[in-house]
Tab-separated table of C-alpha atoms in Angstrom:
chain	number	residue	atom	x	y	z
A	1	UNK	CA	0.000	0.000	0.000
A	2	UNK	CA	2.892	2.526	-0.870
A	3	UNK	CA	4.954	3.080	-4.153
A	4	UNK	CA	7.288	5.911	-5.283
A	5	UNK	CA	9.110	7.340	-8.430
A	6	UNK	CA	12.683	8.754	-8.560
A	7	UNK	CA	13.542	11.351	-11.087
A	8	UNK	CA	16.543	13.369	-11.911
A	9	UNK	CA	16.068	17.462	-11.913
A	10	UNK	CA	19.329	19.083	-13.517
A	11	UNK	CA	18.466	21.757	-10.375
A	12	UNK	CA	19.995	21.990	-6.372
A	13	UNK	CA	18.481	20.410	-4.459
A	14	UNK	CA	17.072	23.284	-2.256
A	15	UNK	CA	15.964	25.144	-5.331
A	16	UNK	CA	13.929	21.846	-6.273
A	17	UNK	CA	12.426	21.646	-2.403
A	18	UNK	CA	11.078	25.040	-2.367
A	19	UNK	CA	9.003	24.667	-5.618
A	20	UNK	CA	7.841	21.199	-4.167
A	21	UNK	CA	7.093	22.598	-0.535
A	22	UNK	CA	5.040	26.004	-1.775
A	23	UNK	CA	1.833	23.690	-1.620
A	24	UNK	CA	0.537	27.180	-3.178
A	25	UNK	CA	2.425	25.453	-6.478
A	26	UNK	CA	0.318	22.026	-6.102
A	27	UNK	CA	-1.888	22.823	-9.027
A	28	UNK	CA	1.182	23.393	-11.301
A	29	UNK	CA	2.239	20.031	-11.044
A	30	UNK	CA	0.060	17.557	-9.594
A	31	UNK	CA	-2.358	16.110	-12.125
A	32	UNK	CA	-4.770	15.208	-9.295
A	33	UNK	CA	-4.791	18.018	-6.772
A	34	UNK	CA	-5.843	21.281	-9.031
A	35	UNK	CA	-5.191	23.962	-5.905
A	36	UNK	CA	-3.998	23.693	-2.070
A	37	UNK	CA	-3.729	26.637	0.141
A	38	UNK	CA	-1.964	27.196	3.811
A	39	UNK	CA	-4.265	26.711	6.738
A	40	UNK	CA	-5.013	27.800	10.499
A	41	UNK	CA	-2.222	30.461	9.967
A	42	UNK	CA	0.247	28.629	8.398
A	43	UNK	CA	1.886	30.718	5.490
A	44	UNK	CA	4.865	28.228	4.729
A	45	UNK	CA	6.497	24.814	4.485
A	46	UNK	CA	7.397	24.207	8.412
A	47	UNK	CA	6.685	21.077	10.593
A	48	UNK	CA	2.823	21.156	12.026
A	49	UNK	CA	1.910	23.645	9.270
A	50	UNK	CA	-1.322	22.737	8.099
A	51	UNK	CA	-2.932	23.445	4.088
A	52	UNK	CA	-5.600	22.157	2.120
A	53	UNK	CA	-5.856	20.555	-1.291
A	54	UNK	CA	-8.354	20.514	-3.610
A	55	UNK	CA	-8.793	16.735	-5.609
A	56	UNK	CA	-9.996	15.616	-8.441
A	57	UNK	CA	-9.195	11.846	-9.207
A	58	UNK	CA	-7.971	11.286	-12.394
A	59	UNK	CA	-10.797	9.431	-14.070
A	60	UNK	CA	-13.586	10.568	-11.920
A	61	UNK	CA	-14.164	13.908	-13.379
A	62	UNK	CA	-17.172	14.458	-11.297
A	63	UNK	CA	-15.341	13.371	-7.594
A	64	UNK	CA	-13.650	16.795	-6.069
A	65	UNK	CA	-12.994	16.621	-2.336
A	66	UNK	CA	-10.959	18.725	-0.103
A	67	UNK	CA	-8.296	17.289	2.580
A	68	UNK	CA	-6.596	18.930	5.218
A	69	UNK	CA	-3.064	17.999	5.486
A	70	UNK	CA	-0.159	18.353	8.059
A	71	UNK	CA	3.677	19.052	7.453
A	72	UNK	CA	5.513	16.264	9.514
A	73	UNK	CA	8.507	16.878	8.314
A	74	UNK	CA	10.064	19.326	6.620
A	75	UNK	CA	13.851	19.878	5.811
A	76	UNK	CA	14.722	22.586	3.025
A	77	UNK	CA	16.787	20.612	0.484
A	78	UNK	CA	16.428	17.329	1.516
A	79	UNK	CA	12.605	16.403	2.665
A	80	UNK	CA	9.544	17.463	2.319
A	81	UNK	CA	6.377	14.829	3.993
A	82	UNK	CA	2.849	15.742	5.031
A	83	UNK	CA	-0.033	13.520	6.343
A	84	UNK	CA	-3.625	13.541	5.075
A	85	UNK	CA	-6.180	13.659	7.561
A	86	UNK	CA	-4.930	13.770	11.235
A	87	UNK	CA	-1.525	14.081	12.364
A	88	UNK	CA	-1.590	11.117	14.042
A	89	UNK	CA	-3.249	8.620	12.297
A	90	UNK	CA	-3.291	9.924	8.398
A	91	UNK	CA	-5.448	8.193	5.743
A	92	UNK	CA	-2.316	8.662	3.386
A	93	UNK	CA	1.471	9.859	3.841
A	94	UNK	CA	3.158	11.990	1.199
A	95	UNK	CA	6.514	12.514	1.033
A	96	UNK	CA	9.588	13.970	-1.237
A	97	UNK	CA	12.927	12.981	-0.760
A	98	UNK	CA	15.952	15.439	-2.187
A	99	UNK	CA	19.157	13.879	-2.827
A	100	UNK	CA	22.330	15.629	-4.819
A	101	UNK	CA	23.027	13.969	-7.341
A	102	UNK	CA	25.785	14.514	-10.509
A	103	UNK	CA	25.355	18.434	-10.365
A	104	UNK	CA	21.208	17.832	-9.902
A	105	UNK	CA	19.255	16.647	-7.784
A	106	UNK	CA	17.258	13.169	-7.485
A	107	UNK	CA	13.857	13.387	-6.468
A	108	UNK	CA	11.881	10.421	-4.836
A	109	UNK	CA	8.387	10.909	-4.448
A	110	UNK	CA	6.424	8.586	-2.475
A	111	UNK	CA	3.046	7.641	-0.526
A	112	UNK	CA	2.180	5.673	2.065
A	113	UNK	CA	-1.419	4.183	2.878
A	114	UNK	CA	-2.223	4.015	6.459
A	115	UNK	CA	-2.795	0.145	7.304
A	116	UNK	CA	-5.816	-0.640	8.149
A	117	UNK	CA	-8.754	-3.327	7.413
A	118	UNK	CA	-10.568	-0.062	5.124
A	119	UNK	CA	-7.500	0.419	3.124
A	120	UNK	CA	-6.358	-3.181	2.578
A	121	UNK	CA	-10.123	-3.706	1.716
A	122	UNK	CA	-9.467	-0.993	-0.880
A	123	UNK	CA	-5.873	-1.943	-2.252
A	124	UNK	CA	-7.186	-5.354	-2.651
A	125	UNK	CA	-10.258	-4.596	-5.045
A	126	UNK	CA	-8.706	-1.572	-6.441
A	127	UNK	CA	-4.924	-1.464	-6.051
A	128	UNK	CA	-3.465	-2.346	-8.546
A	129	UNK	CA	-5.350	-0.165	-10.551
A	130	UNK	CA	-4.926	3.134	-8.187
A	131	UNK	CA	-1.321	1.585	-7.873
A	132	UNK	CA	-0.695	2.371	-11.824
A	133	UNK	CA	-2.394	5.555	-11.444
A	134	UNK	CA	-0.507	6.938	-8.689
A	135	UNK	CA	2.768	5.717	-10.342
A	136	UNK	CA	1.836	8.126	-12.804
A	137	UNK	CA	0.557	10.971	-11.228
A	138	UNK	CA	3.931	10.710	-9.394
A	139	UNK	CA	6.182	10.945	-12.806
A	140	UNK	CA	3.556	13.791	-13.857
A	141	UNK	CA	4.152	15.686	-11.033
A	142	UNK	CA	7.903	15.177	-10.957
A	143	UNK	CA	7.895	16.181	-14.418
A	144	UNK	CA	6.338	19.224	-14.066
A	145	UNK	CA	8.491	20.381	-11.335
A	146	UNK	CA	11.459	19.109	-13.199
A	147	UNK	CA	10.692	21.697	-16.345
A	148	UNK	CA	9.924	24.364	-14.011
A	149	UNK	CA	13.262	23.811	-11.906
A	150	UNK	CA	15.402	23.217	-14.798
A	151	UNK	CA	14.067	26.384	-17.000
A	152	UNK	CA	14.226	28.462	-13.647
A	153	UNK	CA	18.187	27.547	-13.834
A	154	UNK	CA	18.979	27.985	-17.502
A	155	UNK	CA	21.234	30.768	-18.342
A	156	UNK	CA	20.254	33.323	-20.561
């Protein structure tokens, strides 16, 4: 009930986290989650900062649905996780992992189901599908970011 994609960004690393942790930027990139805003006075990426996004499932057009998320951890340049739902016991985890890597950076974008007898219910009648789905959403994302990163350091 987890999966992740890796992709090179010819970007630092820190310059790569800060588009990724401006949830403001969510709608750029993620092909599922069209807009997310900072919550409950938050107005950055900091551990216990709390935003919202704004869903649409890709293939269920008529399905948008808010969540409230939580920044549990958050280190400029080399992480970047938040939990859906509570805190403590999130429906989903979401995380972005920064590494340096030959002059770039190598991003690894990941979730994380929380285990219980509703979500193994779920994976089981629909994970492989929502598997192949999220493996792509994932490389859409990380593509996005990755053009926006790499023409943001481009000379000239």
């Amino acid at each position: 009930m987890r999966g992740s994609v890796t992709l090179h960004i010819d970007a630092p690393p820190e310059a790569v986290w800060a588009l990724v942790s401006d949830v403001t930027n969510t709608g750029r990139f993620s092909p599922e989650t069209f807009e997310a805003e900072w919550i409950d006075g938050a107005t950055g990426p900091a551990v216990g900062a709390r935003f919202r996004g704004h869903v649409r499932r890709t293939g269920m057009t008529w399905l948008a649905y808010w969540t409230k998320c939580t920044v549990i951890a958050c280190e400029p340049g080399r992480e970047f996780t938040f939990a859906v739902g509570s805190a403590d016991k999130p429906i989903n985890t979401w995380s972005y992992q920064f590494e340096p890597a030959n002059g770039g950076t190598d991003v690894t974008e990941s979730f994380e189901l929380r285990d219980n007898a509703g979500t193994r219910m779920y994976w089981k009648l629909r994970g492989t599908q929502r598997g192949k789905v999220n493996d792509e959403g994932m490389r859409q994302t990380l593509e996005r970011v990755k053009a926006v990163a790499e023409s943001a350091t481009t000379p000239g």
